[in-house]
Amino acid sequence: MSVRPDTALATADSADADPACAPLPVLGRDVLVPLVTGGEVGYAALDYAASAPALQRVWDDVAAYAPYYGSVHRGAGYLSQLSTDLFENSRVTVHEFLGCRESDQVIFTRSTTDSLNLLAGVLPADTRVFVFETEHHASLLPWEQRSDVTVTYLNAPRTPQQAVDTLEKALAEREPYGPALVCVTGASNVTGELWPVRELAAAAHAHGARIVLDAAQLAPHHPVDIADLDVDWVAFSGHKLYAPFGSGVLAGRADWLQDAEPYLAGGGASRKVARREDGGVQVEWHTTAARHEAGSPNVIGVYSIASACKALTEAGFDNLVAREQELIAKVRAGLAEVPEVKVLSLFGDDAPRVGVLSFVVEGWNSSHFAAALSAEYGIGVRDGLFCAHPLVRTLLGSDPQDPGECGAPDARPGERSLNAIRVSFGAGTPDEHVERFVTAVTELVRDGARWSYRTEDGRCVPDRG
């Protein structure tokens, strides 16, 4: 069932044919922001790795559905039934988008973090978890919340093959030989580098382990096919995939999910509830995805994910990947012309990557540099440790226990800090944004900032006297 009127469809699909324009229009593309030096400029959103702008298509779809919004599941009214159909059809869309096996379940969550915490909660007792220290905190931290699970943190590899070899060795040496889970990213949120997911999955399965793929940074840029990659689960967030409203996905094998207690206890997860003679209650839980989706679901968030999946599929990942590689080449070529800039990398300059690059600038505090990009050029990037503290510290050559916090400069402007700068982009990024970024980096390094800055509440901000 579709509730999107033809007019919304026409608006959503009317992308500018100019190759310099983004292939998928996003909200905010016409927003003007003030500059401290005077005047206004179109905002260059280059922080996609944190939250990508919502696709215009997604926004139009949600706006078309909004008048039909109703309670999901069990409602007798027309709008409730329509909303239920839309919710469950969205599940089918995501199932197809991820190339799921027929028996795989698609569970809707709040985010990648929520998805991986859900998975951590359903692990069998005495599971051994293997995770590289290079992971985002969403996939690095959930496992130790279980006292009956043992976590092995693997050192940062310097080549894709070293990652496979490191995992092979760790799995082969594990004792006792019981349930095991490998957690790995598909694309680094710090360097953008692609990880050898298929090879890591083969290594995991060869040693009787399962594997979950953190696809938060991969799914918006590359096709993700569970069956082809042969991974057991995939987790991703809607807000990275051009879909707002705080929804995420955990998709994959059903057995551990069905055998575990519900992630949340409440309505929707329960199939039957009855009083017991001893005064308590007896519960029969659902064995479907509903088992872990208690409470009223985020229907609009779920629909926005499905809409984004359709938009990316219809645009064609081959075309999107090819154009993104052109933007990556522009950024890398521009940064290479500035000797003071060091691009961070695990696997080297030739490693394939998505549109995410982090770097430091000699003689600059990273927060100061990011603040100047925003205030003087209207460019939004991110500075800090990107919720991947061990990885960034490794890439910066510092001790893992050195101080440093996301978004909190440790030094005054002009002094070195244990932070980096990240630029990220995707299907909604026009050429002009990356060209302006390269020009801004060149001018800031060559000429210095045109404004003075100070630290306020842990952020570097323009000093307005």
Tab-separated table of C-alpha atoms in Angstrom:
chain	number	residue	atom	x	y	z
A	1	MET	CA	0.000	0.000	0.000
A	2	SER	CA	1.304	3.496	-0.795
A	3	VAL	CA	-0.037	6.693	0.749
A	4	ARG	CA	2.252	9.011	-1.179
A	5	PRO	CA	0.351	11.187	-3.662
A	6	ASP	CA	1.650	11.634	-7.194
A	7	THR	CA	2.617	15.252	-6.524
A	8	ALA	CA	4.945	14.242	-3.698
A	9	LEU	CA	6.514	11.576	-5.887
A	10	ALA	CA	7.169	14.094	-8.630
A	11	THR	CA	8.762	16.541	-6.201
A	12	ALA	CA	10.920	13.898	-4.568
A	13	ASP	CA	12.285	12.545	-7.820
A	14	SER	CA	13.046	15.860	-9.524
A	15	ALA	CA	16.826	15.877	-8.940
A	16	ASP	CA	18.848	18.429	-10.858
A	17	ALA	CA	20.529	16.811	-13.843
A	18	ASP	CA	23.637	18.991	-13.458
A	19	PRO	CA	26.456	16.567	-12.503
A	20	ALA	CA	27.853	19.199	-10.118
A	21	CYS	CA	24.666	18.911	-8.083
A	22	ALA	CA	23.957	16.173	-5.611
A	23	PRO	CA	22.211	13.148	-7.152
A	24	LEU	CA	19.787	12.933	-4.196
A	25	PRO	CA	18.498	16.319	-2.973
A	26	VAL	CA	18.509	16.767	0.797
A	27	LEU	CA	16.824	19.138	3.200
A	28	GLY	CA	18.887	22.166	4.132
A	29	ARG	CA	20.556	22.493	0.746
A	30	ASP	CA	19.365	26.105	0.485
A	31	VAL	CA	19.999	27.150	4.099
A	32	LEU	CA	22.064	30.320	4.527
A	33	VAL	CA	24.304	30.777	7.584
A	34	PRO	CA	26.016	33.951	8.838
A	35	LEU	CA	29.796	34.446	8.671
A	36	VAL	CA	31.712	36.240	11.421
A	37	THR	CA	33.425	38.271	8.718
A	38	GLY	CA	30.061	39.515	7.445
A	39	GLY	CA	27.412	38.323	5.060
A	40	GLU	CA	25.878	34.899	4.568
A	41	VAL	CA	26.747	31.772	2.626
A	42	GLY	CA	24.978	28.529	1.773
A	43	TYR	CA	25.692	25.997	4.497
A	44	ALA	CA	28.084	23.221	3.450
A	45	ALA	CA	27.052	20.198	5.513
A	46	LEU	CA	30.156	18.000	5.599
A	47	ASP	CA	29.380	16.009	8.739
A	48	TYR	CA	27.418	13.146	7.178
A	49	ALA	CA	29.213	10.552	9.304
A	50	ALA	CA	27.503	11.979	12.392
A	51	SER	CA	24.040	12.559	10.901
A	52	ALA	CA	23.315	12.810	7.214
A	53	PRO	CA	20.752	15.392	6.098
A	54	ALA	CA	17.317	13.939	5.432
A	55	LEU	CA	16.565	13.235	1.796
A	56	GLN	CA	13.908	15.487	0.300
A	57	ARG	CA	12.270	12.268	-0.916
A	58	VAL	CA	12.079	10.953	2.654
A	59	TRP	CA	10.630	14.194	3.958
A	60	ASP	CA	8.006	14.283	1.207
A	61	ASP	CA	7.022	10.678	1.880
A	62	VAL	CA	6.669	11.318	5.611
A	63	ALA	CA	4.678	14.506	5.013
A	64	ALA	CA	2.318	12.611	2.704
A	65	TYR	CA	1.790	9.904	5.331
A	66	ALA	CA	1.434	12.209	8.347
A	67	PRO	CA	-2.346	12.850	7.965
A	68	TYR	CA	-2.887	9.087	7.923
A	69	TYR	CA	-0.894	8.476	11.118
A	70	GLY	CA	-2.500	5.971	13.462
A	71	SER	CA	-1.711	3.412	16.137
A	72	VAL	CA	0.141	0.339	14.909
A	73	HIS	CA	-1.090	-3.256	15.360
A	74	ARG	CA	-4.416	-4.428	16.710
A	75	GLY	CA	-6.291	-1.206	15.911
A	76	ALA	CA	-9.631	-1.679	14.152
A	77	GLY	CA	-9.812	1.767	12.554
A	78	TYR	CA	-8.829	2.476	8.979
A	79	LEU	CA	-5.861	4.699	9.852
A	80	SER	CA	-4.578	2.131	12.318
A	81	GLN	CA	-4.800	-0.618	9.727
A	82	LEU	CA	-3.141	1.578	7.122
A	83	SER	CA	-0.317	2.488	9.517
A	84	THR	CA	0.164	-1.158	10.422
A	85	ASP	CA	0.443	-2.080	6.749
A	86	LEU	CA	2.929	0.719	6.184
A	87	PHE	CA	4.990	-0.361	9.215
A	88	GLU	CA	5.152	-4.016	8.176
A	89	ASN	CA	5.719	-3.181	4.495
A	90	SER	CA	8.664	-1.062	5.658
A	91	ARG	CA	10.061	-4.194	7.273
A	92	VAL	CA	9.790	-5.971	3.924
A	93	THR	CA	11.561	-3.075	2.187
A	94	VAL	CA	14.478	-3.177	4.631
A	95	HIS	CA	14.636	-6.975	4.334
A	96	GLU	CA	15.029	-6.602	0.566
A	97	PHE	CA	17.441	-3.651	0.838
A	98	LEU	CA	19.801	-5.734	2.991
A	99	GLY	CA	19.542	-8.876	0.891
A	100	CYS	CA	18.331	-10.823	3.899
A	101	ARG	CA	17.853	-14.569	3.844
A	102	GLU	CA	14.261	-15.741	3.963
A	103	SER	CA	14.536	-16.782	7.621
A	104	ASP	CA	16.210	-13.559	8.784
A	105	GLN	CA	14.342	-11.178	11.067
A	106	VAL	CA	14.310	-7.396	10.746
A	107	ILE	CA	13.931	-5.693	14.115
A	108	PHE	CA	13.404	-1.947	14.361
A	109	THR	CA	15.360	-0.183	17.081
A	110	ARG	CA	16.378	3.387	17.907
A	111	SER	CA	19.887	3.330	16.381
A	112	THR	CA	22.980	1.235	15.688
A	113	THR	CA	23.901	1.594	19.349
A	114	ASP	CA	20.489	0.317	20.387
A	115	SER	CA	20.706	-2.560	17.899
A	116	LEU	CA	24.065	-3.759	19.185
A	117	ASN	CA	22.978	-3.439	22.796
A	118	LEU	CA	19.943	-5.542	21.909
A	119	LEU	CA	22.211	-8.180	20.368
A	120	ALA	CA	24.499	-8.092	23.401
A	121	GLY	CA	21.480	-8.837	25.550
A	122	VAL	CA	20.508	-11.986	23.630
A	123	LEU	CA	23.941	-13.628	23.541
A	124	PRO	CA	23.988	-17.099	25.099
A	125	ALA	CA	25.727	-17.302	28.454
A	126	ASP	CA	29.515	-17.719	28.261
A	127	THR	CA	29.741	-16.273	24.756
A	128	ARG	CA	33.192	-15.023	23.750
A	129	VAL	CA	33.064	-11.709	21.881
A	130	PHE	CA	35.938	-10.575	19.645
A	131	VAL	CA	36.095	-6.920	18.661
A	132	PHE	CA	38.859	-4.753	17.226
A	133	GLU	CA	39.882	-1.705	19.240
A	134	THR	CA	39.218	0.315	16.093
A	135	GLU	CA	35.447	0.076	16.481
A	136	HIS	CA	33.044	2.933	17.143
A	137	HIS	CA	31.935	2.936	20.773
A	138	ALA	CA	28.522	1.650	19.663
A	139	SER	CA	30.133	-1.654	18.709
A	140	LEU	CA	33.039	-1.521	21.172
A	141	LEU	CA	31.218	-1.094	24.474
A	142	PRO	CA	27.904	-3.024	24.698
A	143	TRP	CA	29.402	-6.462	25.279
A	144	GLU	CA	30.899	-5.875	28.716
A	145	GLN	CA	27.481	-5.021	30.100
A	146	ARG	CA	27.004	-8.784	30.384
A	147	SER	CA	28.833	-10.308	33.347
A	148	ASP	CA	28.602	-13.777	31.785
A	149	VAL	CA	30.237	-12.735	28.500
A	150	THR	CA	33.990	-12.497	27.899
A	151	VAL	CA	35.308	-9.802	25.568
A	152	THR	CA	38.619	-9.972	23.714
A	153	TYR	CA	39.803	-6.679	22.252
A	154	LEU	CA	42.021	-7.084	19.209
A	155	ASN	CA	44.780	-4.605	18.362
A	156	ALA	CA	44.369	-2.266	15.415
A	157	PRO	CA	45.472	-4.001	12.194
A	158	ARG	CA	47.520	-2.122	9.630
A	159	THR	CA	46.321	-4.049	6.584
A	160	PRO	CA	43.081	-5.837	5.723
A	161	GLN	CA	44.954	-9.146	5.629
A	162	GLN	CA	46.394	-8.485	9.070
A	163	ALA	CA	42.842	-7.994	10.339
A	164	VAL	CA	41.863	-11.430	9.014
A	165	ASP	CA	45.032	-13.066	10.365
A	166	THR	CA	44.563	-11.456	13.784
A	167	LEU	CA	40.999	-12.691	14.013
A	168	GLU	CA	41.916	-16.183	12.796
A	169	LYS	CA	44.575	-16.486	15.491
A	170	ALA	CA	42.342	-15.200	18.278
A	171	LEU	CA	39.492	-17.523	17.366
A	172	ALA	CA	41.762	-20.546	17.026
A	173	GLU	CA	43.228	-19.974	20.479
A	174	ARG	CA	39.974	-19.431	22.335
A	175	GLU	CA	39.169	-21.710	25.222
A	176	PRO	CA	36.734	-23.096	26.028
A	177	TYR	CA	35.308	-23.708	22.576
A	178	GLY	CA	31.763	-22.388	22.945
A	179	PRO	CA	29.533	-19.726	21.394
A	180	ALA	CA	31.478	-16.821	19.927
A	181	LEU	CA	30.628	-13.546	18.216
A	182	VAL	CA	32.795	-11.268	16.100
A	183	CYS	CA	31.799	-7.612	15.786
A	184	VAL	CA	33.311	-5.575	12.971
A	185	THR	CA	32.640	-2.330	11.162
A	186	GLY	CA	31.991	-2.203	7.444
A	187	ALA	CA	33.534	1.246	6.972
A	188	SER	CA	35.430	3.186	9.618
A	189	ASN	CA	33.705	6.275	10.962
A	190	VAL	CA	37.173	7.835	11.377
A	191	THR	CA	39.096	6.968	8.208
A	192	GLY	CA	36.271	5.854	5.919
A	193	GLU	CA	38.305	2.766	5.020
A	194	LEU	CA	36.427	-0.367	3.994
A	195	TRP	CA	37.039	-3.475	6.052
A	196	PRO	CA	37.353	-7.008	4.580
A	197	VAL	CA	33.925	-8.056	5.814
A	198	ARG	CA	33.485	-11.103	3.590
A	199	GLU	CA	36.917	-12.485	4.558
A	200	LEU	CA	36.324	-11.820	8.255
A	201	ALA	CA	32.956	-13.572	8.037
A	202	ALA	CA	34.603	-16.598	6.441
A	203	ALA	CA	37.224	-16.679	9.202
A	204	ALA	CA	34.562	-16.414	11.892
A	205	HIS	CA	32.447	-19.212	10.467
A	206	ALA	CA	35.484	-21.444	9.906
A	207	HIS	CA	36.049	-21.316	13.661
A	208	GLY	CA	32.426	-21.788	14.686
A	209	ALA	CA	31.784	-18.122	15.474
A	210	ARG	CA	29.078	-15.739	14.327
A	211	ILE	CA	29.623	-12.205	13.083
A	212	VAL	CA	27.689	-8.953	13.302
A	213	LEU	CA	28.382	-6.125	10.881
A	214	ASP	CA	28.174	-2.527	12.060
A	215	ALA	CA	27.005	-1.008	8.776
A	216	ALA	CA	26.255	2.485	10.102
A	217	GLN	CA	28.878	4.057	7.813
A	218	LEU	CA	28.686	1.458	5.044
A	219	ALA	CA	24.980	1.246	4.222
A	220	PRO	CA	24.609	4.919	3.119
A	221	HIS	CA	27.500	4.542	0.655
A	222	HIS	CA	27.605	0.937	-0.571
A	223	PRO	CA	25.130	-1.911	-1.051
A	224	VAL	CA	24.995	-4.229	1.957
A	225	ASP	CA	23.915	-7.790	1.228
A	226	ILE	CA	23.698	-10.087	4.246
A	227	ALA	CA	23.573	-13.262	2.190
A	228	ASP	CA	26.422	-12.241	-0.120
A	229	LEU	CA	28.688	-11.070	2.715
A	230	ASP	CA	27.626	-14.142	4.725
A	231	VAL	CA	27.295	-12.224	7.970
A	232	ASP	CA	24.889	-13.269	10.683
A	233	TRP	CA	23.561	-9.810	11.590
A	234	VAL	CA	23.681	-6.263	10.304
A	235	ALA	CA	23.048	-3.128	12.354
A	236	PHE	CA	22.624	0.420	11.072
A	237	SER	CA	21.000	3.760	11.919
A	238	GLY	CA	18.403	5.679	9.979
A	239	HIS	CA	20.014	9.031	10.694
A	240	LYS	CA	23.157	7.973	8.810
A	241	LEU	CA	21.005	6.765	5.907
A	242	TYR	CA	19.342	10.143	5.180
A	243	ALA	CA	16.340	9.241	7.360
A	244	PRO	CA	15.528	11.306	10.467
A	245	PHE	CA	13.365	10.483	13.525
A	246	GLY	CA	15.640	8.177	15.533
A	247	SER	CA	15.202	4.679	14.165
A	248	GLY	CA	17.616	1.842	13.553
A	249	VAL	CA	17.728	-1.747	12.374
A	250	LEU	CA	19.063	-5.067	13.572
A	251	ALA	CA	18.608	-7.723	10.889
A	252	GLY	CA	19.766	-11.304	10.737
A	253	ARG	CA	19.510	-14.759	12.246
A	254	ALA	CA	16.455	-15.378	14.386
A	255	ASP	CA	17.511	-18.197	16.725
A	256	TRP	CA	19.398	-16.285	19.436
A	257	LEU	CA	16.778	-13.545	19.229
A	258	GLN	CA	13.938	-16.014	19.724
A	259	ASP	CA	15.661	-17.879	22.564
A	260	ALA	CA	16.425	-14.801	24.679
A	261	GLU	CA	14.242	-12.788	26.988
A	262	PRO	CA	12.677	-9.733	25.308
A	263	TYR	CA	14.864	-6.652	25.084
A	264	LEU	CA	12.035	-4.686	26.731
A	265	ALA	CA	9.130	-6.216	28.628
A	266	GLY	CA	5.769	-4.742	27.729
A	267	GLY	CA	2.897	-4.539	25.307
A	268	GLY	CA	3.599	-5.718	21.794
A	269	ALA	CA	6.307	-8.153	22.892
A	270	SER	CA	3.821	-10.299	24.781
A	271	ARG	CA	1.489	-12.725	23.029
A	272	LYS	CA	-0.466	-13.932	26.070
A	273	VAL	CA	-0.467	-12.781	29.689
A	274	ALA	CA	-2.405	-14.522	32.469
A	275	ARG	CA	-2.470	-14.481	36.249
A	276	ARG	CA	-0.878	-17.410	38.033
A	277	GLU	CA	-2.307	-19.110	41.093
A	278	ASP	CA	0.598	-17.806	43.165
A	279	GLY	CA	-0.457	-14.234	42.386
A	280	GLY	CA	2.114	-13.509	39.679
A	281	VAL	CA	1.714	-13.397	35.917
A	282	GLN	CA	2.571	-15.921	33.240
A	283	VAL	CA	3.750	-14.506	29.925
A	284	GLU	CA	4.038	-16.072	26.489
A	285	TRP	CA	6.307	-13.888	24.380
A	286	HIS	CA	6.183	-13.486	20.625
A	287	THR	CA	8.792	-15.381	18.601
A	288	THR	CA	8.662	-12.883	15.732
A	289	ALA	CA	10.477	-9.545	15.567
A	290	ALA	CA	7.747	-8.186	17.849
A	291	ARG	CA	9.477	-10.013	20.740
A	292	HIS	CA	12.051	-7.205	20.868
A	293	GLU	CA	9.831	-4.285	19.781
A	294	ALA	CA	7.772	-3.654	22.917
A	295	GLY	CA	5.843	-0.416	23.206
A	296	SER	CA	4.394	1.835	20.534
A	297	PRO	CA	6.842	1.791	17.618
A	298	ASN	CA	8.337	4.797	15.885
A	299	VAL	CA	6.217	4.408	12.764
A	300	ILE	CA	7.433	7.596	11.118
A	301	GLY	CA	11.069	6.699	11.813
A	302	VAL	CA	10.593	3.227	10.378
A	303	TYR	CA	8.830	4.572	7.296
A	304	SER	CA	11.598	7.108	6.770
A	305	ILE	CA	14.186	4.295	6.735
A	306	ALA	CA	12.142	2.377	4.163
A	307	SER	CA	11.782	5.517	2.042
A	308	ALA	CA	15.552	6.108	2.155
A	309	CYS	CA	16.224	2.482	1.220
A	310	LYS	CA	13.976	2.856	-1.827
A	311	ALA	CA	15.569	6.161	-2.833
A	312	LEU	CA	19.109	4.756	-2.667
A	313	THR	CA	18.098	1.627	-4.550
A	314	GLU	CA	16.348	3.588	-7.285
A	315	ALA	CA	19.280	6.000	-7.650
A	316	GLY	CA	21.591	3.008	-8.163
A	317	PHE	CA	24.550	2.364	-5.911
A	318	ASP	CA	26.895	2.023	-8.894
A	319	ASN	CA	26.182	5.632	-9.855
A	320	LEU	CA	26.325	6.877	-6.259
A	321	VAL	CA	29.600	5.103	-5.536
A	322	ALA	CA	31.227	6.365	-8.734
A	323	ARG	CA	30.331	9.981	-8.004
A	324	GLU	CA	31.369	9.725	-4.370
A	325	GLN	CA	34.769	8.405	-5.440
A	326	GLU	CA	35.167	11.542	-7.562
A	327	LEU	CA	34.460	13.701	-4.507
A	328	ILE	CA	36.904	11.677	-2.405
A	329	ALA	CA	39.575	12.143	-5.060
A	330	LYS	CA	38.985	15.917	-5.057
A	331	VAL	CA	39.322	16.147	-1.293
A	332	ARG	CA	42.401	13.951	-1.123
A	333	ALA	CA	44.101	15.772	-3.980
A	334	GLY	CA	43.382	19.136	-2.366
A	335	LEU	CA	44.634	18.081	1.066
A	336	ALA	CA	47.752	16.549	-0.483
A	337	GLU	CA	48.685	20.053	-1.727
A	338	VAL	CA	48.910	21.281	1.880
A	339	PRO	CA	52.051	19.813	3.520
A	340	GLU	CA	50.835	20.717	7.010
A	341	VAL	CA	47.837	18.385	6.663
A	342	LYS	CA	48.137	14.737	7.682
A	343	VAL	CA	45.284	12.430	6.657
A	344	LEU	CA	44.733	9.578	9.117
A	345	SER	CA	44.710	6.026	7.797
A	346	LEU	CA	45.023	2.457	9.030
A	347	PHE	CA	45.418	0.679	5.711
A	348	GLY	CA	47.288	3.291	3.650
A	349	ASP	CA	46.512	5.810	0.921
A	350	ASP	CA	45.377	3.208	-1.602
A	351	ALA	CA	42.775	1.606	0.665
A	352	PRO	CA	39.212	1.796	-0.684
A	353	ARG	CA	37.015	4.074	1.388
A	354	VAL	CA	33.705	5.854	1.649
A	355	GLY	CA	33.306	9.641	1.906
A	356	VAL	CA	34.801	9.955	5.393
A	357	LEU	CA	38.290	11.393	6.012
A	358	SER	CA	39.955	12.565	9.218
A	359	PHE	CA	43.063	14.674	9.443
A	360	VAL	CA	45.174	16.915	11.655
A	361	VAL	CA	46.870	20.179	10.747
A	362	GLU	CA	50.358	20.944	12.005
A	363	GLY	CA	50.357	23.940	14.346
A	364	TRP	CA	46.584	23.915	14.803
A	365	ASN	CA	44.296	22.757	17.555
A	366	SER	CA	41.678	20.692	15.736
A	367	SER	CA	38.755	22.373	17.491
A	368	HIS	CA	40.120	25.786	16.522
A	369	PHE	CA	40.424	24.713	12.893
A	370	ALA	CA	36.898	23.300	12.784
A	371	ALA	CA	35.512	26.447	14.398
A	372	ALA	CA	37.201	28.608	11.774
A	373	LEU	CA	35.811	26.463	8.946
A	374	SER	CA	32.332	27.052	10.321
A	375	ALA	CA	32.536	30.704	11.332
A	376	GLU	CA	34.532	31.989	8.350
A	377	TYR	CA	33.444	29.663	5.526
A	378	GLY	CA	30.049	28.231	6.528
A	379	ILE	CA	31.393	24.667	6.498
A	380	GLY	CA	30.215	22.134	9.062
A	381	VAL	CA	32.727	19.398	9.948
A	382	ARG	CA	33.413	17.507	13.170
A	383	ASP	CA	36.378	17.616	15.521
A	384	GLY	CA	37.281	15.381	18.430
A	385	LEU	CA	37.734	11.634	18.805
A	386	PHE	CA	34.504	10.680	16.987
A	387	CYS	CA	33.334	8.156	19.603
A	388	ALA	CA	36.269	5.963	18.574
A	389	HIS	CA	38.809	7.060	21.178
A	390	PRO	CA	41.228	4.099	21.011
A	391	LEU	CA	41.396	4.254	17.211
A	392	VAL	CA	42.012	8.002	16.973
A	393	ARG	CA	44.685	7.862	19.653
A	394	THR	CA	46.379	5.016	17.790
A	395	LEU	CA	46.279	6.980	14.531
A	396	LEU	CA	47.679	10.068	16.284
A	397	GLY	CA	50.528	8.025	17.715
A	398	SER	CA	49.574	8.739	21.317
A	399	ASP	CA	49.315	6.427	24.280
A	400	PRO	CA	45.835	4.867	24.585
A	401	GLN	CA	45.569	6.365	28.074
A	402	ASP	CA	46.428	9.924	27.024
A	403	PRO	CA	43.693	12.438	27.846
A	404	GLY	CA	41.262	13.746	25.292
A	405	GLU	CA	37.511	13.997	24.913
A	406	CYS	CA	35.147	14.242	21.967
A	407	GLY	CA	34.525	17.896	21.196
A	408	ALA	CA	36.536	19.214	24.144
A	409	PRO	CA	39.837	20.849	23.151
A	410	ASP	CA	42.710	20.121	25.528
A	411	ALA	CA	44.775	23.076	24.380
A	412	ARG	CA	44.373	26.710	23.441
A	413	PRO	CA	43.948	27.637	19.769
A	414	GLY	CA	47.224	27.036	17.966
A	415	GLU	CA	48.424	24.326	20.349
A	416	ARG	CA	48.444	20.625	19.535
A	417	SER	CA	45.610	18.547	20.949
A	418	LEU	CA	44.716	14.883	20.901
A	419	ASN	CA	41.790	15.563	18.580
A	420	ALA	CA	41.325	15.344	14.837
A	421	ILE	CA	39.083	16.931	12.195
A	422	ARG	CA	36.651	14.846	10.169
A	423	VAL	CA	35.053	15.741	6.856
A	424	SER	CA	32.293	13.470	5.542
A	425	PHE	CA	29.884	13.628	2.628
A	426	GLY	CA	27.627	11.530	0.444
A	427	ALA	CA	24.784	11.426	-2.043
A	428	GLY	CA	23.456	14.844	-1.014
A	429	THR	CA	26.761	16.713	-1.358
A	430	PRO	CA	27.208	19.098	-4.316
A	431	ASP	CA	30.664	19.607	-5.828
A	432	GLU	CA	30.776	23.184	-4.554
A	433	HIS	CA	30.807	22.053	-0.933
A	434	VAL	CA	33.944	19.944	-1.265
A	435	GLU	CA	35.595	22.573	-3.452
A	436	ARG	CA	34.886	25.249	-0.837
A	437	PHE	CA	36.263	22.947	1.856
A	438	VAL	CA	39.541	22.386	0.006
A	439	THR	CA	39.890	26.136	-0.608
A	440	ALA	CA	39.156	26.899	3.044
A	441	VAL	CA	41.746	24.434	4.331
A	442	THR	CA	44.352	25.868	1.978
A	443	GLU	CA	43.615	29.471	2.983
A	444	LEU	CA	43.478	28.793	6.726
A	445	VAL	CA	46.825	27.005	6.702
A	446	ARG	CA	48.425	29.606	4.445
A	447	ASP	CA	46.952	32.802	5.875
A	448	GLY	CA	45.680	31.850	9.326
A	449	ALA	CA	42.252	32.551	10.795
A	450	ARG	CA	40.750	35.971	10.172
A	451	TRP	CA	39.020	35.991	13.563
A	452	SER	CA	39.980	35.310	17.144
A	453	TYR	CA	38.531	32.352	19.035
A	454	ARG	CA	38.123	31.212	22.618
A	455	THR	CA	37.010	28.110	24.487
A	456	GLU	CA	33.497	28.180	25.922
A	457	ASP	CA	31.779	25.199	27.574
A	458	GLY	CA	34.316	22.836	26.044
A	459	ARG	CA	33.951	24.211	22.510
A	460	CYS	CA	36.113	26.556	20.476
A	461	VAL	CA	33.920	29.486	19.392
A	462	PRO	CA	34.417	32.905	17.783
A	463	ASP	CA	35.359	35.585	20.294
A	464	ARG	CA	32.755	38.278	19.856
A	465	GLY	CA	34.164	40.511	22.544
